[in-house]
Coordinates of C-alpha atoms in Angstrom, one line a residue:
Chain A
M1 CA 29.2 -37.0 -190.4
A2 CA 29.1 -38.4 -194.1
D3 CA 26.3 -39.0 -196.3
E4 CA 25.7 -42.6 -197.0
N5 CA 27.9 -43.8 -200.0
Y6 CA 30.2 -46.3 -201.6
P7 CA 32.4 -45.1 -204.0
D8 CA 33.0 -46.9 -207.5
G9 CA 36.3 -47.8 -208.2
L10 CA 37.0 -49.2 -204.6
L11 CA 37.1 -53.1 -203.7
Y12 CA 34.8 -54.0 -200.7
H13 CA 35.1 -56.9 -198.0
P14 CA 32.1 -58.4 -196.5
E15 CA 33.0 -57.1 -192.9
H16 CA 32.6 -53.8 -194.4
D17 CA 36.4 -52.9 -195.1
W18 CA 37.4 -51.2 -198.5
A19 CA 40.6 -51.3 -200.4
R20 CA 41.7 -48.6 -203.1
I21 CA 44.4 -50.4 -205.2
E22 CA 47.3 -48.3 -206.8
G23 CA 49.3 -50.5 -208.7
E24 CA 51.6 -52.7 -206.0
E25 CA 50.0 -50.8 -203.1
A26 CA 46.7 -50.2 -201.5
T27 CA 45.2 -47.8 -199.3
L28 CA 42.6 -49.7 -196.8
G29 CA 39.6 -48.1 -194.4
I30 CA 36.2 -48.8 -193.1
T31 CA 33.0 -48.2 -195.1
W32 CA 30.2 -45.7 -194.4
F33 CA 28.2 -48.5 -193.3
A34 CA 30.8 -49.7 -190.6
Q35 CA 31.3 -46.2 -189.4
D36 CA 27.4 -45.5 -189.1
A37 CA 27.2 -48.9 -187.0
L38 CA 29.8 -47.9 -184.7
G39 CA 29.0 -44.6 -183.8
E40 CA 31.4 -41.9 -183.3
V41 CA 35.1 -43.4 -183.2
V42 CA 37.0 -42.3 -180.1
F43 CA 40.2 -44.2 -180.9
F44 CA 42.1 -46.1 -183.6
D45 CA 44.6 -48.7 -182.3
P46 CA 46.9 -49.2 -185.9
P47 CA 49.1 -51.8 -186.7
A48 CA 52.9 -50.9 -187.0
V49 CA 54.6 -49.9 -190.2
G50 CA 56.2 -52.8 -191.2
S51 CA 54.0 -55.6 -189.9
T52 CA 52.2 -58.0 -192.2
L53 CA 48.3 -58.0 -192.7
T54 CA 46.7 -61.2 -193.7
A55 CA 43.8 -61.3 -195.7
N56 CA 40.2 -61.9 -194.0
E57 CA 42.1 -61.4 -190.4
S58 CA 41.8 -58.5 -188.0
Y59 CA 44.7 -56.1 -188.1
A60 CA 43.4 -53.5 -186.1
E61 CA 40.7 -52.2 -183.6
V62 CA 38.6 -49.0 -183.9
E63 CA 36.6 -48.0 -180.8
S64 CA 33.6 -46.1 -180.8
V65 CA 31.3 -45.1 -177.4
K66 CA 29.5 -48.2 -178.0
A67 CA 31.9 -51.0 -178.7
V68 CA 35.3 -52.1 -179.8
S69 CA 35.4 -53.5 -183.3
D70 CA 37.7 -55.5 -185.1
V71 CA 38.9 -54.2 -188.6
Y72 CA 39.3 -56.9 -191.1
A73 CA 42.3 -57.0 -194.0
P74 CA 40.6 -57.1 -197.2
L75 CA 44.1 -58.0 -198.6
S76 CA 47.4 -59.5 -197.3
G77 CA 50.8 -57.2 -197.5
E78 CA 53.1 -55.4 -195.6
V79 CA 51.9 -52.1 -193.8
I80 CA 54.0 -49.3 -195.3
A81 CA 52.0 -46.2 -193.7
V82 CA 49.2 -45.7 -191.0
N83 CA 47.3 -42.6 -190.8
D84 CA 49.0 -40.9 -188.0
D85 CA 46.3 -38.2 -187.8
L86 CA 43.7 -40.3 -186.5
S87 CA 45.5 -40.4 -183.3
G88 CA 44.4 -37.0 -182.5
S89 CA 41.4 -36.6 -184.9
P90 CA 39.4 -40.3 -184.8
E91 CA 36.3 -38.6 -186.0
R92 CA 38.0 -38.5 -189.6
I93 CA 36.8 -42.0 -189.8
N94 CA 33.3 -41.1 -189.2
D95 CA 33.2 -37.8 -191.4
D96 CA 35.4 -39.1 -194.5
P97 CA 35.8 -42.9 -194.1
Y98 CA 37.0 -43.2 -197.8
G99 CA 39.4 -40.2 -197.9
E100 CA 40.6 -38.6 -194.7
G101 CA 39.8 -41.3 -192.6
W102 CA 42.2 -44.0 -194.3
L103 CA 43.7 -46.2 -192.0
V104 CA 46.7 -48.0 -193.6
R105 CA 48.6 -48.5 -196.8
I106 CA 49.9 -51.8 -197.7
K107 CA 52.2 -53.4 -200.2
T108 CA 50.0 -56.0 -201.6
A109 CA 51.2 -59.4 -201.2
E110 CA 49.2 -61.3 -203.5
A111 CA 47.3 -60.0 -206.5
S112 CA 44.9 -62.9 -207.2
E113 CA 43.4 -62.0 -203.6
R114 CA 41.7 -59.1 -205.3
D115 CA 39.3 -61.3 -207.2
S116 CA 37.5 -62.6 -204.0
L117 CA 36.5 -58.8 -203.1
L118 CA 33.3 -57.3 -204.0
D119 CA 32.7 -54.3 -206.4
V120 CA 30.6 -51.7 -205.1
A121 CA 27.3 -53.2 -206.7
A122 CA 27.9 -56.6 -205.0
Y123 CA 28.5 -54.6 -201.6
R124 CA 25.4 -53.0 -202.0
E125 CA 23.6 -55.8 -202.4
L126 CA 25.2 -57.3 -199.4
L127 CA 23.9 -54.5 -197.5
G128 CA 20.6 -54.5 -199.0
R129 CA 20.7 -50.9 -199.8
Chain B
M1 CA 4.1 -7.5 -160.7
S2 CA 7.4 -8.7 -161.3
T3 CA 9.6 -10.5 -159.0
R4 CA 13.7 -10.2 -158.8
L5 CA 15.4 -13.4 -157.9
I6 CA 18.9 -13.0 -156.8
P7 CA 20.6 -15.5 -158.8
E8 CA 21.9 -18.5 -157.2
P9 CA 25.7 -18.6 -157.1
A10 CA 26.9 -21.0 -159.9
E11 CA 26.5 -24.5 -158.9
A12 CA 29.5 -26.7 -157.2
V13 CA 30.0 -29.9 -159.0
T14 CA 32.6 -31.0 -156.8
I15 CA 33.0 -30.8 -152.9
F16 CA 36.4 -29.2 -153.5
E17 CA 34.6 -26.4 -155.0
R18 CA 33.0 -25.5 -151.9
S19 CA 35.9 -25.5 -150.0
K20 CA 36.8 -22.1 -147.9
P21 CA 40.1 -21.8 -146.0
G22 CA 39.9 -22.2 -142.5
R23 CA 36.5 -24.1 -142.4
R24 CA 36.1 -27.7 -140.9
A25 CA 33.5 -30.1 -140.2
F26 CA 34.9 -31.6 -137.0
T27 CA 37.2 -30.2 -134.3
P28 CA 38.8 -32.7 -132.1
P29 CA 39.1 -32.2 -128.4
P30 CA 42.7 -31.5 -127.0
T31 CA 44.5 -34.7 -126.9
D32 CA 44.6 -36.6 -123.4
V33 CA 47.4 -38.9 -124.5
P34 CA 51.1 -38.0 -125.2
E35 CA 51.8 -36.8 -128.3
V36 CA 54.3 -38.5 -130.3
A37 CA 56.4 -36.6 -132.9
I38 CA 55.1 -38.1 -136.5
E39 CA 58.7 -38.3 -137.7
E40 CA 59.1 -40.9 -134.8
L41 CA 56.3 -43.2 -136.3
L42 CA 56.9 -42.8 -139.8
P43 CA 59.8 -43.1 -142.4
A44 CA 61.0 -39.7 -143.5
E45 CA 60.2 -40.5 -146.9
L46 CA 56.6 -41.0 -146.5
I47 CA 56.0 -37.9 -144.5
R48 CA 54.4 -34.9 -146.4
R49 CA 56.2 -31.8 -146.6
E50 CA 52.8 -30.0 -146.8
P51 CA 49.5 -30.8 -145.8
P52 CA 47.0 -32.6 -148.4
R53 CA 44.7 -30.0 -150.1
L54 CA 41.5 -31.6 -148.7
P55 CA 38.4 -29.8 -149.1
E56 CA 37.8 -27.3 -145.9
I57 CA 34.1 -27.3 -145.4
A58 CA 31.5 -27.0 -142.6
E59 CA 29.3 -30.1 -141.7
P60 CA 26.0 -28.4 -143.2
E61 CA 27.6 -27.5 -146.3
I62 CA 28.9 -31.1 -146.7
V63 CA 25.4 -32.4 -146.1
R64 CA 23.5 -30.1 -148.5
H65 CA 26.1 -30.8 -151.2
Y66 CA 25.4 -34.6 -151.1
N67 CA 21.9 -34.5 -150.2
N68 CA 21.2 -32.1 -153.4
L69 CA 23.3 -34.4 -155.4
S70 CA 21.5 -37.4 -154.5
K71 CA 18.2 -35.7 -155.5
K72 CA 19.6 -35.4 -158.9
N73 CA 19.7 -39.2 -159.4
F74 CA 17.4 -41.4 -160.9
D75 CA 17.7 -44.5 -158.8
L76 CA 15.5 -47.7 -157.9
D77 CA 14.1 -45.9 -155.2
T78 CA 13.0 -43.3 -157.7
G79 CA 11.2 -45.1 -160.3
F80 CA 10.8 -48.0 -162.9
Y81 CA 14.4 -49.2 -164.1
P82 CA 13.9 -51.8 -166.6
L83 CA 17.5 -51.8 -167.3
G84 CA 17.9 -55.4 -169.3
S85 CA 20.4 -58.0 -168.0
C86 CA 20.8 -56.1 -164.6
T87 CA 17.8 -57.3 -162.7
M88 CA 16.9 -53.9 -161.2
K89 CA 14.8 -55.4 -158.7
H90 CA 13.5 -53.8 -155.2
N91 CA 16.1 -54.4 -152.8
P92 CA 14.1 -54.9 -149.3
K93 CA 14.9 -52.2 -146.7
L94 CA 15.0 -55.3 -143.7
N95 CA 18.1 -56.1 -145.4
E96 CA 19.8 -52.7 -144.5
R97 CA 18.7 -53.4 -140.7
V98 CA 20.2 -56.7 -140.9
A99 CA 23.4 -55.7 -142.3
A100 CA 23.7 -52.8 -139.8
L101 CA 23.6 -55.1 -136.9
P102 CA 26.6 -54.4 -134.9
G103 CA 27.5 -58.3 -135.1
H104 CA 28.0 -57.7 -138.8
A105 CA 28.7 -54.1 -139.5
K106 CA 31.5 -54.3 -136.5
L107 CA 32.8 -57.3 -137.2
H108 CA 36.7 -56.9 -137.8
P109 CA 37.7 -58.8 -141.1
L110 CA 40.9 -60.3 -139.1
Q111 CA 39.1 -61.3 -136.3
E112 CA 39.6 -65.2 -135.3
P113 CA 37.0 -67.5 -136.5
A114 CA 36.6 -68.3 -132.8
Y115 CA 35.0 -64.9 -132.3
A116 CA 33.4 -64.5 -135.6
Q117 CA 31.0 -67.8 -135.7
G118 CA 27.9 -65.8 -136.5
A119 CA 29.5 -64.5 -139.7
L120 CA 31.0 -67.7 -140.6
E121 CA 27.7 -69.6 -140.2
L122 CA 25.9 -67.3 -142.0
M123 CA 28.4 -67.7 -144.9
W124 CA 28.1 -71.4 -144.6
R125 CA 24.2 -71.4 -144.7
L126 CA 24.5 -69.0 -147.8
Q127 CA 26.9 -71.4 -149.6
G128 CA 24.3 -74.1 -148.8
A129 CA 21.3 -71.9 -150.2
L130 CA 23.2 -70.9 -153.3
A131 CA 24.4 -74.8 -153.7
E132 CA 20.7 -76.0 -153.7
V133 CA 19.7 -73.1 -155.9
S134 CA 22.3 -74.0 -158.7
G135 CA 22.4 -77.8 -158.2
L136 CA 26.3 -77.8 -157.6
P137 CA 27.4 -78.6 -154.2
H138 CA 30.5 -76.6 -153.4
V139 CA 30.5 -72.9 -152.9
S140 CA 33.3 -70.1 -153.0
L141 CA 31.9 -66.8 -151.8
Q142 CA 35.4 -64.9 -152.7
P143 CA 34.6 -63.6 -155.9
S144 CA 33.5 -60.1 -155.8
A145 CA 31.6 -59.3 -159.1
G146 CA 30.2 -61.1 -161.5
S147 CA 33.2 -60.9 -163.9
H148 CA 35.5 -62.0 -161.0
G149 CA 33.4 -65.2 -161.0
E150 CA 34.0 -65.6 -164.6
L151 CA 37.5 -65.6 -164.1
A152 CA 37.4 -67.8 -161.4
G153 CA 35.7 -70.1 -163.3
L154 CA 38.3 -70.1 -166.1
L155 CA 41.2 -70.1 -163.5
L156 CA 39.5 -73.2 -162.1
T157 CA 39.2 -75.0 -165.7
R158 CA 42.6 -74.2 -166.2
A159 CA 43.9 -75.9 -163.1
Y160 CA 41.5 -78.6 -163.7
H161 CA 42.8 -79.3 -167.2
E162 CA 46.5 -79.0 -166.1
D163 CA 46.1 -81.1 -163.3
R164 CA 45.4 -83.6 -165.8
G165 CA 48.6 -82.7 -167.9
E166 CA 46.4 -81.0 -170.5
Q167 CA 47.2 -77.7 -172.2
R168 CA 44.3 -76.0 -173.7
T169 CA 44.2 -72.9 -175.5
K170 CA 40.5 -71.8 -176.3
V171 CA 37.3 -71.1 -174.9
L172 CA 34.2 -70.9 -176.7
T173 CA 31.7 -67.8 -176.0
P174 CA 28.3 -67.4 -178.0
D175 CA 28.4 -64.1 -180.0
T176 CA 25.5 -62.9 -177.9
A177 CA 27.4 -63.1 -174.9
H178 CA 27.8 -60.6 -172.3
G179 CA 31.2 -58.4 -173.1
T180 CA 32.8 -59.5 -169.8
N181 CA 32.7 -63.2 -171.0
P182 CA 35.3 -62.8 -173.9
A183 CA 37.3 -60.0 -171.9
T184 CA 37.6 -62.7 -169.1
V185 CA 38.7 -65.3 -171.5
V186 CA 41.7 -63.1 -172.9
M187 CA 42.4 -61.9 -169.1
A188 CA 42.8 -65.6 -168.2
G189 CA 45.1 -66.4 -171.2
Y190 CA 42.9 -68.3 -173.6
E191 CA 41.8 -67.6 -177.0
V192 CA 38.3 -66.5 -177.6
V193 CA 36.1 -68.5 -180.2
K194 CA 32.8 -67.2 -180.9
V195 CA 29.8 -69.4 -181.6
G196 CA 26.9 -68.5 -183.8
T197 CA 23.4 -68.0 -183.0
A198 CA 20.3 -70.1 -184.7
P199 CA 17.5 -68.5 -186.2
D200 CA 15.6 -69.4 -182.8
G201 CA 17.9 -67.3 -180.8
G202 CA 19.7 -70.6 -179.2
I203 CA 23.5 -71.7 -179.8
D204 CA 24.0 -73.0 -183.6
L205 CA 24.7 -76.3 -182.7
E206 CA 26.0 -77.3 -185.9
D207 CA 28.8 -74.4 -185.4
L208 CA 29.4 -75.4 -181.9
E209 CA 30.2 -79.0 -183.2
R210 CA 32.6 -77.6 -185.8
K211 CA 34.2 -75.5 -183.1
A212 CA 34.4 -78.1 -180.1
T213 CA 37.8 -79.8 -180.9
P214 CA 40.1 -81.0 -178.3
D215 CA 41.9 -77.8 -177.8
V216 CA 38.9 -76.2 -176.3
A217 CA 39.1 -75.7 -172.5
C218 CA 35.5 -74.4 -172.1
L219 CA 32.2 -73.3 -173.4
M220 CA 31.0 -70.2 -171.2
L221 CA 27.3 -69.8 -171.4
T222 CA 24.0 -67.8 -170.2
N223 CA 20.9 -69.5 -169.9
P224 CA 18.5 -68.1 -170.6
N225 CA 20.5 -66.1 -173.0
T226 CA 21.1 -62.4 -173.3
L227 CA 18.2 -62.3 -175.8
G228 CA 16.0 -63.6 -172.6
L229 CA 15.7 -67.0 -174.4
F230 CA 15.9 -70.5 -172.7
D231 CA 18.2 -72.6 -175.0
L232 CA 15.9 -75.7 -175.9
N233 CA 19.0 -77.9 -177.0
I234 CA 21.0 -77.4 -173.7
E235 CA 21.6 -80.9 -172.9
R236 CA 22.7 -81.5 -176.1
I237 CA 25.1 -78.7 -175.9
A238 CA 26.4 -80.2 -172.4
E239 CA 26.8 -83.7 -174.3
I240 CA 29.1 -82.1 -177.0
V241 CA 31.1 -80.1 -174.8
H242 CA 31.8 -83.0 -172.1
A243 CA 32.5 -85.4 -174.9
I244 CA 35.7 -83.2 -175.7
G245 CA 36.7 -83.1 -172.1
A246 CA 36.0 -79.3 -171.7
T247 CA 34.1 -77.7 -168.6
L248 CA 30.9 -76.1 -168.9
Y249 CA 30.5 -72.6 -167.4
Y250 CA 27.2 -70.9 -166.7
D251 CA 27.1 -67.3 -166.4
G252 CA 24.2 -66.6 -163.8
A253 CA 23.4 -63.1 -164.5
N254 CA 19.7 -64.3 -165.6
L255 CA 19.2 -66.6 -163.0
N256 CA 16.2 -64.4 -161.9
A257 CA 14.4 -66.5 -164.5
V258 CA 15.0 -69.8 -163.4
M259 CA 15.2 -70.2 -159.5
G260 CA 13.3 -73.2 -158.2
I261 CA 12.6 -74.2 -161.7
S262 CA 15.6 -75.7 -163.3
R263 CA 19.2 -75.9 -162.0
P264 CA 22.3 -75.5 -163.8
G265 CA 23.8 -78.4 -161.9
D266 CA 21.1 -80.6 -163.7
M267 CA 21.4 -79.3 -166.9
G268 CA 25.5 -80.6 -167.0
F269 CA 27.2 -77.5 -166.0
D270 CA 30.5 -77.5 -164.1
I271 CA 30.8 -74.2 -162.6
V272 CA 28.2 -71.5 -161.9
H273 CA 28.5 -67.8 -160.8
F274 CA 26.0 -66.0 -159.2
N275 CA 25.5 -62.0 -159.2
L276 CA 24.3 -61.7 -155.6
H277 CA 23.5 -57.9 -156.6
K278 CA 21.1 -58.9 -159.3
S279 CA 18.7 -61.6 -158.2
F280 CA 19.7 -61.7 -154.3
T281 CA 18.9 -58.0 -154.1
Q282 CA 22.4 -56.2 -153.0
P283 CA 21.9 -52.5 -153.9
H284 CA 23.7 -52.2 -157.0
G285 CA 24.2 -49.5 -160.0
G286 CA 27.2 -47.7 -160.7
G287 CA 29.6 -50.4 -160.6
G288 CA 29.4 -52.0 -157.1
P289 CA 30.1 -53.2 -154.6
G290 CA 28.3 -56.6 -155.7
A291 CA 29.7 -60.1 -155.1
G292 CA 30.0 -63.3 -157.8
P293 CA 30.2 -66.3 -155.9
I294 CA 30.5 -69.5 -157.8
A295 CA 29.4 -72.9 -157.3
V296 CA 31.2 -76.1 -158.7
S297 CA 30.7 -79.8 -159.5
E298 CA 32.7 -82.6 -157.4
R299 CA 35.5 -83.0 -160.2
I300 CA 36.3 -79.1 -159.9
E301 CA 36.0 -78.7 -156.0
P302 CA 39.7 -79.3 -155.2
Y303 CA 40.8 -76.2 -157.1
L304 CA 38.3 -73.7 -155.5
P305 CA 40.1 -70.7 -153.9
T306 CA 41.3 -70.8 -150.5
P307 CA 40.2 -70.4 -147.8
Q308 CA 36.8 -72.2 -147.7
V309 CA 34.4 -71.5 -145.2
V310 CA 33.8 -74.8 -143.7
Q311 CA 31.9 -76.6 -141.0
R312 CA 33.9 -78.8 -139.1
P313 CA 32.8 -82.2 -137.5
P314 CA 31.1 -82.0 -134.0
D315 CA 34.3 -83.8 -132.4
N316 CA 36.4 -81.0 -133.3
G317 CA 37.3 -80.7 -129.2
D318 CA 37.8 -76.8 -128.5
G319 CA 38.1 -75.9 -132.2
P320 CA 35.3 -73.6 -133.8
V321 CA 32.5 -75.1 -135.3
Y322 CA 32.5 -72.8 -138.4
D323 CA 35.9 -72.6 -139.9
L324 CA 38.5 -71.3 -142.5
D325 CA 40.0 -73.8 -144.2
F326 CA 43.4 -73.1 -145.4
D327 CA 44.4 -76.7 -146.0
R328 CA 43.8 -76.8 -149.8
P329 CA 47.0 -77.9 -151.6
S330 CA 45.4 -78.0 -155.3
S331 CA 43.6 -74.5 -154.7
I332 CA 43.8 -71.7 -157.4
G333 CA 44.8 -69.3 -154.3
R334 CA 43.2 -66.2 -152.9
L335 CA 41.1 -64.4 -155.1
R336 CA 40.1 -61.6 -152.6
G337 CA 41.4 -59.9 -149.6
F338 CA 39.8 -61.1 -146.3
Q339 CA 36.7 -63.3 -147.0
G340 CA 34.8 -61.4 -150.1
N341 CA 32.2 -58.6 -149.4
Y342 CA 30.7 -59.9 -146.4
G343 CA 27.8 -57.2 -146.5
V344 CA 26.8 -58.4 -149.4
F345 CA 26.6 -62.1 -148.1
V346 CA 24.4 -60.3 -145.3
R347 CA 21.9 -58.9 -147.5
S348 CA 21.6 -62.0 -149.7
Y349 CA 21.1 -64.4 -147.0
A350 CA 18.4 -62.0 -145.2
Y351 CA 16.8 -61.9 -148.9
I352 CA 16.8 -65.5 -149.1
C353 CA 15.8 -66.2 -145.6
S354 CA 12.5 -63.8 -146.3
V355 CA 11.3 -65.3 -149.2
G356 CA 12.3 -69.1 -148.7
G357 CA 12.9 -71.6 -151.3
D358 CA 9.1 -71.5 -152.5
G359 CA 9.5 -67.6 -152.6
L360 CA 12.5 -67.5 -154.9
R361 CA 10.4 -69.9 -157.0
E362 CA 7.4 -67.2 -157.1
V363 CA 10.3 -64.7 -157.9
S364 CA 11.4 -66.4 -161.1
E365 CA 7.8 -67.2 -162.1
T366 CA 6.5 -63.6 -161.5
A367 CA 9.8 -62.4 -163.3
V368 CA 9.0 -64.5 -166.3
L369 CA 5.3 -63.6 -166.2
N370 CA 5.8 -59.7 -166.0
A371 CA 8.5 -60.1 -169.1
N372 CA 5.9 -61.8 -171.1
Y373 CA 3.0 -59.4 -170.2
L374 CA 4.9 -56.5 -171.2
K375 CA 6.2 -57.9 -174.2
A376 CA 2.5 -58.7 -175.5
L377 CA 1.3 -55.1 -174.6
L378 CA 4.5 -54.0 -176.4
A379 CA 3.6 -55.8 -179.6
D380 CA 0.2 -54.0 -179.7
D381 CA -0.6 -51.4 -182.6
G382 CA 1.0 -48.3 -182.2
I383 CA 4.2 -49.9 -180.6
G384 CA 4.4 -53.3 -182.1
E385 CA 5.2 -51.8 -185.5
Y386 CA 7.9 -49.5 -184.6
L387 CA 9.7 -52.0 -182.0
P388 CA 9.5 -55.5 -183.5
V389 CA 10.5 -58.4 -180.8
A390 CA 14.2 -59.8 -182.1
F391 CA 12.8 -63.3 -181.7
D392 CA 9.2 -63.9 -181.6
R393 CA 8.9 -66.7 -179.1
M394 CA 8.0 -67.2 -175.6
C395 CA 10.7 -65.1 -173.5
M396 CA 11.9 -65.4 -170.3
H397 CA 12.5 -62.8 -167.7
E398 CA 13.7 -60.1 -170.3
F399 CA 13.4 -59.7 -173.8
V400 CA 14.9 -57.6 -176.9
L401 CA 13.0 -55.4 -179.2
S402 CA 14.5 -53.8 -182.2
G403 CA 14.2 -49.9 -183.1
S404 CA 15.1 -50.5 -186.6
G405 CA 11.1 -50.2 -187.3
A406 CA 11.2 -46.8 -185.7
R407 CA 14.2 -45.8 -187.3
E408 CA 12.7 -46.5 -190.9
A409 CA 9.4 -45.4 -190.1
L410 CA 9.7 -42.3 -187.8
G411 CA 13.4 -41.1 -188.2
I412 CA 14.3 -41.9 -184.6
R413 CA 16.8 -44.3 -183.3
T414 CA 16.9 -46.4 -179.9
L415 CA 19.1 -43.9 -178.3
D416 CA 16.5 -41.2 -178.9
I417 CA 13.8 -43.5 -177.2
A418 CA 15.9 -44.0 -174.5
K419 CA 16.7 -40.4 -173.8
R420 CA 12.9 -39.0 -174.1
L421 CA 11.8 -41.8 -171.6
L422 CA 13.9 -40.0 -169.0
D423 CA 11.4 -37.0 -169.5
H424 CA 8.6 -39.5 -168.3
R425 CA 10.8 -40.5 -165.1
V426 CA 11.3 -43.7 -166.1
H427 CA 14.8 -45.3 -166.6
P428 CA 15.6 -46.4 -170.4
P429 CA 15.9 -50.1 -170.8
T430 CA 19.4 -51.4 -172.0
V431 CA 20.3 -50.1 -175.4
Y432 CA 22.4 -51.5 -178.0
F433 CA 23.2 -54.7 -176.5
P434 CA 23.1 -57.7 -177.5
L435 CA 25.0 -56.6 -180.7
L436 CA 23.2 -59.0 -182.6
V437 CA 20.1 -57.1 -182.8
D438 CA 19.8 -53.9 -184.8
E439 CA 19.1 -50.9 -182.6
A440 CA 18.6 -53.3 -179.5
L441 CA 16.4 -52.3 -176.7
M442 CA 16.6 -54.8 -174.0
I443 CA 13.8 -54.8 -171.6
E444 CA 13.6 -56.3 -168.0
P445 CA 10.9 -55.5 -165.7
T446 CA 11.6 -58.0 -162.7
E447 CA 8.7 -59.5 -160.5
T448 CA 8.8 -56.5 -158.0
E449 CA 7.0 -54.3 -160.4
T450 CA 3.0 -53.7 -160.1
K451 CA 0.6 -54.2 -163.3
E452 CA 0.1 -50.3 -163.4
T453 CA 3.9 -49.6 -163.6
L454 CA 3.7 -52.3 -166.4
D455 CA 0.7 -50.7 -168.3
R456 CA 2.0 -47.2 -167.6
F457 CA 5.4 -48.1 -169.5
A458 CA 3.5 -49.6 -172.5
E459 CA 1.2 -46.2 -172.5
I460 CA 4.4 -43.9 -172.4
M461 CA 5.9 -45.8 -175.0
R462 CA 2.9 -45.5 -177.1
E463 CA 2.7 -41.8 -176.8
L464 CA 6.5 -41.2 -177.4
L465 CA 6.2 -43.0 -180.8
A466 CA 2.9 -41.2 -181.7
E467 CA 4.6 -38.0 -180.7
A468 CA 7.4 -38.8 -183.0
A469 CA 5.4 -39.2 -185.5
E470 CA 4.4 -36.0 -185.5
D471 CA 7.7 -34.4 -184.7
P472 CA 10.7 -36.7 -184.6
E473 CA 13.0 -33.8 -183.4
I474 CA 11.4 -33.7 -179.9
A475 CA 13.0 -37.2 -179.4
R476 CA 16.3 -36.4 -181.1
N477 CA 16.8 -33.4 -178.7
A478 CA 15.7 -35.3 -175.6
P479 CA 15.7 -35.3 -172.8
Y480 CA 14.7 -31.7 -171.4
S481 CA 14.1 -32.2 -167.8
T482 CA 16.9 -33.8 -166.3
P483 CA 19.8 -32.4 -164.7
V484 CA 21.8 -32.5 -167.7
R485 CA 20.8 -32.9 -171.5
R486 CA 22.5 -34.9 -174.0
L487 CA 26.1 -35.6 -173.1
D488 CA 29.3 -35.6 -175.6
E489 CA 30.0 -39.4 -175.0
A490 CA 32.6 -39.0 -177.6
G491 CA 34.2 -36.1 -176.2
A492 CA 34.5 -37.6 -173.1
A493 CA 36.0 -40.6 -174.1
R494 CA 38.7 -38.6 -176.2
R495 CA 39.3 -35.9 -173.6
P496 CA 38.3 -37.1 -170.5
V497 CA 39.0 -34.6 -167.5
V498 CA 40.0 -37.1 -164.2
R499 CA 41.7 -34.5 -162.0
Q500 CA 40.0 -31.6 -159.9
P501 CA 41.8 -28.5 -160.7
L502 CA 42.7 -26.7 -157.4
P503 CA 43.0 -22.8 -157.3
E504 CA 46.8 -21.7 -157.3

């Protein structure tokens, strides 16, 4: 399991998801707080490549021993890649939530949506940590 | 002096592992009727080419295997079982004697009603008792689990709306709802809309008013809710829901708190389900068998499942007094083979007869008293600061504590507390539910525990927490004295082994 951390340079969504912006694309995942609350992840059900994500709506589910949880899209866009390694090794979401535990990559639809997301300081404040 | 023990053979986990070719538990006598070749009785494609590889084992080995397994089990007959939301009360042994009477146990499920009058009368009277407890006049005993009762409730709701020419798409559930509620909603083809919880633990009325739109079919509610709290606004909630023409469904899982004191029918509910395996002492644990009968209001009655158990008028001629009524044109249909879990009806009816109406009220009063007493004990110094109560008000038959205090001060989580309790020969409470409470611990003592048992539980908790203050590793690696230690739950979920490998 990873140590608690919230990297700089990522944008955060109040439902505990992160986005790494790379030009017109973004990589998405869930934060350390989310994977800690879930417990050991046993299954990730990804959306199809080519499907559309809508900001603030659920686009996938993460299942742990305790619960099934919705994953919320921080940004809207078209799914261009999903992390296939997670089907064999879902624990990567726990061990490396910002690296090998990435969930999907999208082509972002609307640049202005980024302004509604939180930076690391604001997200930490939301968490009270 | 040292003794040498001959090691026991590695313990067989499954009955298959005790199999030895050629052994038999039973040898039938030679047949005294003409044998007919199986090829004359069954179609060729159904006949096995090889016999099934059933375990070959003698009776003493069978008995020892299951007897030893049963001794490893921690069950309600072993010790205190405060599993919140499950109502693990004592199941009176009288019920087993009654259920074993041949008129019950040997009754064929396809028997003609005319020759099953005792059984049908029992079912009819059980229906009457449940109607009185709930305040709703029409009962069906068919649903065979709480979740099955919930599904019935939503199917009835759908039938009711469709009969009036309406197509509604949503069902509201509180965010503290038991997982079966939203699962049932999805299974019934509706969209789940969650309603928030107010700071006092009840439904957030503003959120409910916002979400109570004309496309809502139903609100599913548990009262008292999964936090063990009675919603003081229940009448206002019923007004809001009825004003949009939706049905109000009562999840009866927490009925143990209110029997003989308040009735869902009086609170404005249209449909109630009962868990006969909870308040009405059908033995349960590990998934059944149970029963989830439903009681409904007049406007829902026409849609009840078919057949219904009815009492015919006295001028029925030669017809049976108690009968199965299939003449139900608006019914949602059959929900279960035969008439439901009959043995469960017998035990529940025996329980109701044993305690009586006054007794049921006493059951609820004592259940609430025991929970509040235990809650007060656990608020004391040495426990309360580590396990604060989630909502600080009078609880009903159960209450929820948060292990977040223990996590911060002692470095142990609710899971560790639960595991360490097993070493003290106490079954853990429900953990990590409802999700609303961080590190939740849901405790329901029930009315059948003595004061000494409750006092002892509090002492065990105090000792457990004091031990963790000195050395949290002990709880983190518990349990030590059980047949298995901590399980790899994630591994079991990802790589389940569901087949018994047989030797080649």
